[in-house]
GROMACS .gro file of C-alpha atoms in nm:
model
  307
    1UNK     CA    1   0.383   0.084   2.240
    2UNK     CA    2   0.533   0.361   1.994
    3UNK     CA    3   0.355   0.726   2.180
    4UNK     CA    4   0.161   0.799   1.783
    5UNK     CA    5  -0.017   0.461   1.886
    6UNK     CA    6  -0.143   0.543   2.214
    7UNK     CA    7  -0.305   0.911   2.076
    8UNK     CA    8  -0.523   0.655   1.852
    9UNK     CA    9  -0.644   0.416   2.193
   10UNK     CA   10  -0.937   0.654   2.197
   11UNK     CA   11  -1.017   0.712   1.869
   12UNK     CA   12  -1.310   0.497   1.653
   13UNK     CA   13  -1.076   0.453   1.288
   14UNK     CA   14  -1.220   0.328   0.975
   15UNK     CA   15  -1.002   0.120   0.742
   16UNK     CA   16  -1.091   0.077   0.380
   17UNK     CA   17  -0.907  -0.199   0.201
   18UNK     CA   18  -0.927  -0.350   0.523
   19UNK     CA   19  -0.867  -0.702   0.402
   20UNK     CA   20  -0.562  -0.639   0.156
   21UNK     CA   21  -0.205  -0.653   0.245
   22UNK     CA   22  -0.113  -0.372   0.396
   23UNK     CA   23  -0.484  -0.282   0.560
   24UNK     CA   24  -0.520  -0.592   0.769
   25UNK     CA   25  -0.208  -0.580   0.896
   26UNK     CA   26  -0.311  -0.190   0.999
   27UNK     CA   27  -0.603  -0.335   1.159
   28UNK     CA   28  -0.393  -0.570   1.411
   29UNK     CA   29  -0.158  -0.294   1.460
   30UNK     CA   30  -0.425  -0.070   1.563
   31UNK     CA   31  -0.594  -0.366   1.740
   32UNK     CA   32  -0.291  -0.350   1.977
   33UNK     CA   33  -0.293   0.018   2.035
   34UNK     CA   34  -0.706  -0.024   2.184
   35UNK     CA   35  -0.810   0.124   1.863
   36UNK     CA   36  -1.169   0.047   1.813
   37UNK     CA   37  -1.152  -0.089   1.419
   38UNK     CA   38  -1.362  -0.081   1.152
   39UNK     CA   39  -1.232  -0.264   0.828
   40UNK     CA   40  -1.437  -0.234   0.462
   41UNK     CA   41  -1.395  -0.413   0.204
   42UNK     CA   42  -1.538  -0.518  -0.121
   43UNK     CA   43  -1.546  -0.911  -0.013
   44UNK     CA   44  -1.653  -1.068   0.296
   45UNK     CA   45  -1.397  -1.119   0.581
   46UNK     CA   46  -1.335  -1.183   0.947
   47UNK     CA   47  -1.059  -1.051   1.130
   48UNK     CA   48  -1.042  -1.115   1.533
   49UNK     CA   49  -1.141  -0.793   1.708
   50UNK     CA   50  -1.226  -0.584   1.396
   51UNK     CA   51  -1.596  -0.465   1.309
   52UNK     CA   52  -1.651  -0.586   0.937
   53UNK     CA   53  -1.852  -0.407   0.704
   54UNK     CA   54  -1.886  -0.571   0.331
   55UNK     CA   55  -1.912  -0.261   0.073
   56UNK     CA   56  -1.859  -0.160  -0.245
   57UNK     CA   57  -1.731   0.227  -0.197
   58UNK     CA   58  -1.758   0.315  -0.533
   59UNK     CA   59  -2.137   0.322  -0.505
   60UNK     CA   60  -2.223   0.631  -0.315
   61UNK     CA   61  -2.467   0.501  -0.126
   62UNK     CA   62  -2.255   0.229   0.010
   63UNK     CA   63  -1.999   0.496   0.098
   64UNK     CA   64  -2.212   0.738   0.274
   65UNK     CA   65  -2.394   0.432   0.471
   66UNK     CA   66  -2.086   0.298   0.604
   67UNK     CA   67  -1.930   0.637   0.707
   68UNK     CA   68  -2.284   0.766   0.841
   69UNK     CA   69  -2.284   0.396   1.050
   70UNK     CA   70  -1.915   0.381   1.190
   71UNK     CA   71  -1.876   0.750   1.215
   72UNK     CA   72  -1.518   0.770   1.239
   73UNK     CA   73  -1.268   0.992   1.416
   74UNK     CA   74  -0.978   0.913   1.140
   75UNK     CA   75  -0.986   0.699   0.802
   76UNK     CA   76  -0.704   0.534   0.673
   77UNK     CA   77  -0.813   0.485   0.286
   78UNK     CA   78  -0.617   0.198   0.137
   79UNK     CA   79  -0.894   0.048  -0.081
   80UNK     CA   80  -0.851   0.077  -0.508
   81UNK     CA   81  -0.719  -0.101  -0.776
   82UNK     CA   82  -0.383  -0.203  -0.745
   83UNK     CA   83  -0.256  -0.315  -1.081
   84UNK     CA   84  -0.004  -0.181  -1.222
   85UNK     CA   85  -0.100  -0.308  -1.562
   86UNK     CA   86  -0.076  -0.042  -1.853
   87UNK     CA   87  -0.350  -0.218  -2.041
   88UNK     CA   88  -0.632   0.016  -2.175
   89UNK     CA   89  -0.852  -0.232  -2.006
   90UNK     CA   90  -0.759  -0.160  -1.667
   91UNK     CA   91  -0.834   0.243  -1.681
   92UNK     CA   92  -1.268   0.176  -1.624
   93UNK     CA   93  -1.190  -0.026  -1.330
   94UNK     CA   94  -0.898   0.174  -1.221
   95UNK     CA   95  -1.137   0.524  -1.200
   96UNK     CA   96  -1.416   0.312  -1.081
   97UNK     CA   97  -1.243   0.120  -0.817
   98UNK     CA   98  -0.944   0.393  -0.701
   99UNK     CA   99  -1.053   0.703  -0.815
  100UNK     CA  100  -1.437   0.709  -0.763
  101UNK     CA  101  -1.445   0.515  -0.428
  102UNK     CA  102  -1.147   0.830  -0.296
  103UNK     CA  103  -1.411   1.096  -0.406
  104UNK     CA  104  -1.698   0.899  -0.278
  105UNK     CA  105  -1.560   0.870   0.102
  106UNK     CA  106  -1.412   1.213   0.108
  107UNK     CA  107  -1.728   1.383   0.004
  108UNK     CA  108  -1.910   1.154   0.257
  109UNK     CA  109  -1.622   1.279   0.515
  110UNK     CA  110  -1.740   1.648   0.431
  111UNK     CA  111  -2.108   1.567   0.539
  112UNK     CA  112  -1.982   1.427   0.857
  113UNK     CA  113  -1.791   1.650   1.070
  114UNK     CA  114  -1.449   1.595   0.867
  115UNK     CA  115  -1.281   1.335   1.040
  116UNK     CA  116  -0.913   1.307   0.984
  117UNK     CA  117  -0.805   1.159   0.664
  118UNK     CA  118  -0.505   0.912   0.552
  119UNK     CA  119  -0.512   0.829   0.189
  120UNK     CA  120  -0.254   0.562   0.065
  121UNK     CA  121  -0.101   0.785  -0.232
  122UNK     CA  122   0.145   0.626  -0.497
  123UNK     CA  123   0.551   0.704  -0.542
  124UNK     CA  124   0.404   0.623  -0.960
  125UNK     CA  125   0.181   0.919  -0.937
  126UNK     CA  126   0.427   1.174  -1.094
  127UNK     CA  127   0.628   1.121  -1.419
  128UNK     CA  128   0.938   1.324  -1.513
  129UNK     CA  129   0.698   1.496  -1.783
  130UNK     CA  130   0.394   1.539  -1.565
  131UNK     CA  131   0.237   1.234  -1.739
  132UNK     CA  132   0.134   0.943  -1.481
  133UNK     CA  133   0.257   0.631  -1.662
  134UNK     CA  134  -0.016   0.394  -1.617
  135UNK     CA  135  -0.360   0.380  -1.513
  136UNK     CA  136  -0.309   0.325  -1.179
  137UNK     CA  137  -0.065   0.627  -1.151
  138UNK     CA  138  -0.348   0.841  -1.333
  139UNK     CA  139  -0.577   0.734  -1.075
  140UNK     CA  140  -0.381   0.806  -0.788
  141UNK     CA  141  -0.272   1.176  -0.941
  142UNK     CA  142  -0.633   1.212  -0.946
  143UNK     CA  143  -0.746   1.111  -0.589
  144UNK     CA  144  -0.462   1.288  -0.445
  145UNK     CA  145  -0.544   1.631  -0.674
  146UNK     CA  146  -0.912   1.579  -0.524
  147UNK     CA  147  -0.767   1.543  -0.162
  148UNK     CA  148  -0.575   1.890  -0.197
  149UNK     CA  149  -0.888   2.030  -0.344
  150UNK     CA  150  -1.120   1.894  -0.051
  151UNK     CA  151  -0.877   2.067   0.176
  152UNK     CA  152  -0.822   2.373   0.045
  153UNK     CA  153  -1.195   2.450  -0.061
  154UNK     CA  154  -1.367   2.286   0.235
  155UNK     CA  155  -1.130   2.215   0.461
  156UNK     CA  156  -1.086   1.845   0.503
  157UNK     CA  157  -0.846   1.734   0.763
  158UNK     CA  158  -0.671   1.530   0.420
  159UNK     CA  159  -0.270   1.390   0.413
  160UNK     CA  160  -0.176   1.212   0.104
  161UNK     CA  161   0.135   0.933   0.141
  162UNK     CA  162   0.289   0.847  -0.129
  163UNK     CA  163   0.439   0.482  -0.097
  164UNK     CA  164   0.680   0.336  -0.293
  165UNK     CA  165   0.734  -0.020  -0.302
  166UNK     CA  166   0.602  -0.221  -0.009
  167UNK     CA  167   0.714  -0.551   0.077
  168UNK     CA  168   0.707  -0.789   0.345
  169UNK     CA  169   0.517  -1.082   0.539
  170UNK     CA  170   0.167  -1.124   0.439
  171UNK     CA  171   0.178  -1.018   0.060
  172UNK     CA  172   0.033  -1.267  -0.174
  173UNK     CA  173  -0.021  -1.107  -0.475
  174UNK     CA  174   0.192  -1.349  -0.692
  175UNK     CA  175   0.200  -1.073  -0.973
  176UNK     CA  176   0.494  -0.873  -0.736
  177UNK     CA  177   0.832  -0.890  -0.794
  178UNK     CA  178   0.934  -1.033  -0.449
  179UNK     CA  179   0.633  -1.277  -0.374
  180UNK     CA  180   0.684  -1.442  -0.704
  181UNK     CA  181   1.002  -1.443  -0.707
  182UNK     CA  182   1.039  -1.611  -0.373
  183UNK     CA  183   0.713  -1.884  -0.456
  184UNK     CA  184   0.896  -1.928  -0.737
  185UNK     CA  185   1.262  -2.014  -0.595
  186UNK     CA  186   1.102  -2.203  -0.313
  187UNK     CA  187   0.909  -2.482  -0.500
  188UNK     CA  188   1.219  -2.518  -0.775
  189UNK     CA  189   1.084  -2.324  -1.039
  190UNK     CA  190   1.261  -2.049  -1.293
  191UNK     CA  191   1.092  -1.654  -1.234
  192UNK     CA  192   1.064  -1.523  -1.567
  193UNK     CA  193   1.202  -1.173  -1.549
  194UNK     CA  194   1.168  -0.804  -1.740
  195UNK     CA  195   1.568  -0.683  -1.779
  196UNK     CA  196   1.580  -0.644  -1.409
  197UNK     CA  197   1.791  -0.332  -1.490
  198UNK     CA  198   1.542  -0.096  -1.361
  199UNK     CA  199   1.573   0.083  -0.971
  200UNK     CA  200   1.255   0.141  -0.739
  201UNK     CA  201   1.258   0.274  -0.366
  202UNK     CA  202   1.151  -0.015  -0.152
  203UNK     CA  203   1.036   0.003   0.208
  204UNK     CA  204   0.928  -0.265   0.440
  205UNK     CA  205   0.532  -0.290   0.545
  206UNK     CA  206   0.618  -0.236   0.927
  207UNK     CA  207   0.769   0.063   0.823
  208UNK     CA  208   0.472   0.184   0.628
  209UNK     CA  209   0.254   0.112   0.868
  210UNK     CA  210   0.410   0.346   1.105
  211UNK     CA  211   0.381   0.594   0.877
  212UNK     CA  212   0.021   0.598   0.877
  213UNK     CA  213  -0.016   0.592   1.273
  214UNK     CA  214   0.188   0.876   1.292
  215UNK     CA  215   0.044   1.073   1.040
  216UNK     CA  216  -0.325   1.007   1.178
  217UNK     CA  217  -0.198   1.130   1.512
  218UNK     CA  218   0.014   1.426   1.477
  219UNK     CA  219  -0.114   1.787   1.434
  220UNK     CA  220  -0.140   2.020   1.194
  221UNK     CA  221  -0.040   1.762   0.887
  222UNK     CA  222  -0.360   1.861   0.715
  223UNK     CA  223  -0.317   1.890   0.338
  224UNK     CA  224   0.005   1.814   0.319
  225UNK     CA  225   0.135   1.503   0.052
  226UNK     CA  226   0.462   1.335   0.204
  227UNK     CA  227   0.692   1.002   0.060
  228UNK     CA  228   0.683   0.695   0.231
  229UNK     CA  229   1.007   0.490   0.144
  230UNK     CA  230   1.348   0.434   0.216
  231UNK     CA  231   1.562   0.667   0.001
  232UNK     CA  232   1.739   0.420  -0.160
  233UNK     CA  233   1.686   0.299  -0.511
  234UNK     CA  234   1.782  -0.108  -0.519
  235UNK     CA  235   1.761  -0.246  -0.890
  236UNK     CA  236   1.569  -0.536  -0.981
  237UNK     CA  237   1.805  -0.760  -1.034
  238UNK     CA  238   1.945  -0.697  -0.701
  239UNK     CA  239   1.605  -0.783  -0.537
  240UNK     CA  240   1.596  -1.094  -0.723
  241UNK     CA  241   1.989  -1.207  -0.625
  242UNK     CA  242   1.967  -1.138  -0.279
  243UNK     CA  243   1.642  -1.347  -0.269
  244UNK     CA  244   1.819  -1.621  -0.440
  245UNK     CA  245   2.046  -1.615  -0.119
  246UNK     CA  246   1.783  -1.578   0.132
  247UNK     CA  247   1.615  -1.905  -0.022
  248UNK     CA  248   1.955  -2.157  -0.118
  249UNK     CA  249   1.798  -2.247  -0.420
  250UNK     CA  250   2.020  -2.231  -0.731
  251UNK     CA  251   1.769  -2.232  -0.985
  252UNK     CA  252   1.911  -1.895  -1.194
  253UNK     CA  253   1.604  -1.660  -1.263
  254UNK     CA  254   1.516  -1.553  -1.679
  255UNK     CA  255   1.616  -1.222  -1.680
  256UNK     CA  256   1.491  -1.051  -2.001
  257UNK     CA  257   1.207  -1.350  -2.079
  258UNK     CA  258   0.929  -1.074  -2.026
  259UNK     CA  259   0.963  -0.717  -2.184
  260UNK     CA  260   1.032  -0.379  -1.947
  261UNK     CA  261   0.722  -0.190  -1.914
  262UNK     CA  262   0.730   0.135  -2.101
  263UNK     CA  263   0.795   0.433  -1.919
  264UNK     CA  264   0.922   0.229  -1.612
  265UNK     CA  265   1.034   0.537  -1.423
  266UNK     CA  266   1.304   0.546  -1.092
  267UNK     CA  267   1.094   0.770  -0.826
  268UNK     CA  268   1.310   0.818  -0.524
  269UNK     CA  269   1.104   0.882  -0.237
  270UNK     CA  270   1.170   1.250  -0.068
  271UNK     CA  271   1.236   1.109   0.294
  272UNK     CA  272   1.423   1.450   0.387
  273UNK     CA  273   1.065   1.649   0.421
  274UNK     CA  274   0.880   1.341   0.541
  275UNK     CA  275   1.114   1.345   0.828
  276UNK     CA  276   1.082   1.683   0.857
  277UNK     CA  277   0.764   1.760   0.893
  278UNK     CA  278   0.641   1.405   1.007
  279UNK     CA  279   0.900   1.294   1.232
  280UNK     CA  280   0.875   0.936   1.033
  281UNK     CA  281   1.170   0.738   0.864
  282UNK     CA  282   1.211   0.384   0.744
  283UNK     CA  283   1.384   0.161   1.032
  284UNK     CA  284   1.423  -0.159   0.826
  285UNK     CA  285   1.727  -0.263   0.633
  286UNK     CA  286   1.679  -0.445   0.288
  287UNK     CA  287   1.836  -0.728   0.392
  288UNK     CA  288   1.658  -0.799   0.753
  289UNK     CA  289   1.313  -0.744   0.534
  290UNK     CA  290   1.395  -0.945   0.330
  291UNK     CA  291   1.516  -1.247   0.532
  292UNK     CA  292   1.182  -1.245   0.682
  293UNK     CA  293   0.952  -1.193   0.384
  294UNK     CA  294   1.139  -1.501   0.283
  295UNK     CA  295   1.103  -1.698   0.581
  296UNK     CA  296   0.737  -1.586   0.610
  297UNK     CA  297   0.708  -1.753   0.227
  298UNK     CA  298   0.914  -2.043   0.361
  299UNK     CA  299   0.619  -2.127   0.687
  300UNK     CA  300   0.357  -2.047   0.430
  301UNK     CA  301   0.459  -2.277   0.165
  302UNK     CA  302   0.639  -2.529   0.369
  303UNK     CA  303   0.392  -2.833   0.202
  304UNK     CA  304   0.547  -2.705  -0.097
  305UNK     CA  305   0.813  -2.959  -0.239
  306UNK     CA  306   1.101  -2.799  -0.441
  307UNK     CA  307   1.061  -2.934  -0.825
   0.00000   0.00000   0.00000
């Protein structure tokens, strides 16, 4: 067991978002350290060893009940809204869901002793002008300007991680590149693609989720905002290709069938500091993460005739 694991045995954690991609596979990772668990989320769920709470964090009182009830020694804050949609009908839900429900819980955190804080920040929250390019990125500028603020003013024990692209096992949210992609290629079907010209850090979910033990355990990280990804920008259309290999299907994806998204933007993530001051850095190659998102994909869908 990796020594940032073991400083959390003893510890009572919180994890918001607990039933989303990422934040249940925290939960069995902590599970495994003797982390007593505590998973929120906005819909009912069951998870083996984990105490459940159904809530709704952007209400207030919701917030402050389940902090006041779990009292916890460190929160990992994953919960929002994760679409990356530039829609003017996704900014209400955006500030509601990822915005107001950050606030809520670190205001609650103030009220309770400050335990430690790990907020899932966004590689999309900074633009090369300043200007977040979607709602999502304005969200998470936000949350992560109110976790500097919280810390500075009343001294919340806050770090910010920025993540870039996470991939891997366990993600089903068929509007991603890779898990569509991969569905896609594995039941004979044709992805319908943006140019696939455009480069993004990726960084594999066992990775990430190292990043967030070893934040919550080491000292004096308080305040600070670090990258979690790779520090490699992959295009893409590379993504898609090497998928296409992974899987052996020979169906030959639409590139250009969808539009780019406007003000698509290459964010590298800064994994000089992070390793500096966190000690962290991405183990997994591209290649070995993907081979086994694939073959996750493959087990999951293996009722799933090619067309």
């Amino acid at each position: 067991m990796p020594e940032a694991a073991k400083t959390l045995a003893s510890r009572r954690v919180l994890v918001t978002g607990a039933a989303g991609f990422i934040g249940s596979r925290l939960c069995s990772r902590l599970l495994e350290a003797g982390t007593e668990v505590h998973g929120v989320s906005r819909r009912r769920h069951e998870a083996d060893g984990v105490h459940w709470w159904k809530a709704d964090l952007a209400e207030y009182p919701a917030a402050d009940h389940v902090m006041a009830e779990v009292r916890p020694d460190v929160v990992f804050h994953l919960a929002g809204e994760v679409s990356g949609v530039r829609d003017v009908a996704m900014i209400r839900p955006t500030v509601r869901n990822t915005l107001l429900s950050t606030v809520n819980l670190l205001t609650s955190a103030c009220w309770l002793g400050s335990p430690r804080m790990i907020l899932a920040g966004s590689a999309s929250e900074p633009g090369p002008d300043g200007v977040p390019a979607s709602p999502y990125a304005a969200a998470k500028a936000a949350s992560s300007m109110y976790a500097r603020t919280f810390h500075a003013c009343y001294g919340l024990p806050v770090t910010n991680l920025r993540l870039s692209m996470v991939y891997g096992p366990g993600q089903e949210d068929y509007d991603k590149l890779i898990p569509y992609v991969t569905r896609s290629l594995l039941r004979g079907d044709v992805p319908r693609l943006s140019s696939g010209v455009h480069e993004f850090d990726w960084v594999y979910v066992d990775d990430v989720l190292g990043a967030f033990i070893s934040a919550a355990a080491a000292a004096d990280l308080a305040g600070h905002t670090l990258d979690v990804g790779s520090g490699e920008l992959v295009s893409v259309r590379s993504i898609v290709e090497r998928i296409g290999r992974l899987t052996g299907r020979t169906a030959q994806p639409q590139f250009g069938a969808v539009p780019d998204r406007q003000r698509e933007d290459s964010l590298l993530a800064d994994v000089r500091r992070t390793r500096e001051v966190l000690g962290w850095q991405a183990q997994t190659p591209l290649e070995d993460g993907l081979a086994k998102t694939v073959e996750w994909h493959r087990e999951r869908h293996a009722d799933v005739a090619p067309r």
